[in-house]
């Protein structure tokens, strides 16, 4: 099976802009979780979607949002970007609640 | 509070020496514990999970509920073990794929 894919791999934005990241899970997986990875905070859970519904949410401001489509592909959106949003954004997929398989990440740089 | 603590940012050992990567957790219920590994330029991947009680690449980890620890051990380190290791917790009672990660420990195995 093909692994989790994320697009784009790299992104440069300026403060105040918004950005949309995409994640395609492993075929058959219905759960997609998003994480933010930074040198200071490490890996932090953003949210999880399962069958097009948000199943869990981390402690991030409302500027961070996501959605999942009927084919289980997921997108996350960050509005009004801040410098501190610069990070590696990882998505992970699983069938339900089992082992998470991670994608390569999207590296976002906010200038 | 749900928390995972990895007290060492860097652990440096010589090839052939024993390795122990420490992980302590804070959780009131019965969590599932995992170790994830990230080799250079590769994506985050599952190394082992406590419920399977298996040994992967010579690594083992035992859940000690009394000490709330899940230390990762290997009797003889190899250079190819050099990587970033993350301990992670999944709330056991939750119907979710959410993972809470520690800050990670870089293992450096010197020749």
Short mmCIF file of C-alpha atoms in Angstrom, two decimals, chain A residues 3-6 23 26 29 33-35 37 43 89-94 99-105, chain B residues 36-38 42-46 88 97 99 101:
data_model
loop_
_atom_site.label_atom_id
_atom_site.label_comp_id
_atom_site.label_asym_id
_atom_site.label_seq_id
_atom_site.Cartn_x
_atom_site.Cartn_y
_atom_site.Cartn_z
CA UNK A 3 1.99 5.47 2.47
CA UNK A 4 0.52 8.68 3.78
CA UNK A 5 1.20 11.56 1.46
CA UNK A 6 1.22 15.26 2.23
CA UNK A 23 -3.09 14.87 3.58
CA UNK A 26 -3.37 5.10 3.44
CA UNK A 29 -7.83 4.29 6.68
CA UNK A 33 -4.78 13.17 12.78
CA UNK A 34 -2.73 16.33 12.48
CA UNK A 35 0.27 17.31 14.58
CA UNK A 37 6.17 19.78 15.36
CA UNK A 43 4.96 17.18 18.65
CA UNK A 89 2.95 19.79 10.13
CA UNK A 90 2.51 16.05 10.21
CA UNK A 91 -0.53 14.04 9.45
CA UNK A 92 -1.07 10.45 10.46
CA UNK A 93 -3.67 7.94 9.41
CA UNK A 94 -5.08 4.80 10.96
CA UNK A 99 -1.35 2.29 14.95
CA UNK A 100 -0.81 5.70 13.44
CA UNK A 101 1.14 5.91 10.18
CA UNK A 102 2.79 9.23 9.61
CA UNK A 103 3.34 11.23 6.47
CA UNK A 104 6.56 13.06 5.59
CA UNK A 105 5.20 16.40 6.75
CA UNK B 36 8.12 5.97 17.78
CA UNK B 37 11.44 6.47 15.99
CA UNK B 38 12.55 8.94 13.36
CA UNK B 42 12.78 9.47 7.22
CA UNK B 43 9.27 9.80 8.51
CA UNK B 44 8.17 9.05 12.03
CA UNK B 45 7.41 5.34 12.40
CA UNK B 46 6.18 3.04 15.11
CA UNK B 88 3.82 8.49 23.18
CA UNK B 97 -6.28 8.01 17.56
CA UNK B 99 -1.30 10.58 20.70
CA UNK B 101 4.18 12.74 22.67
#
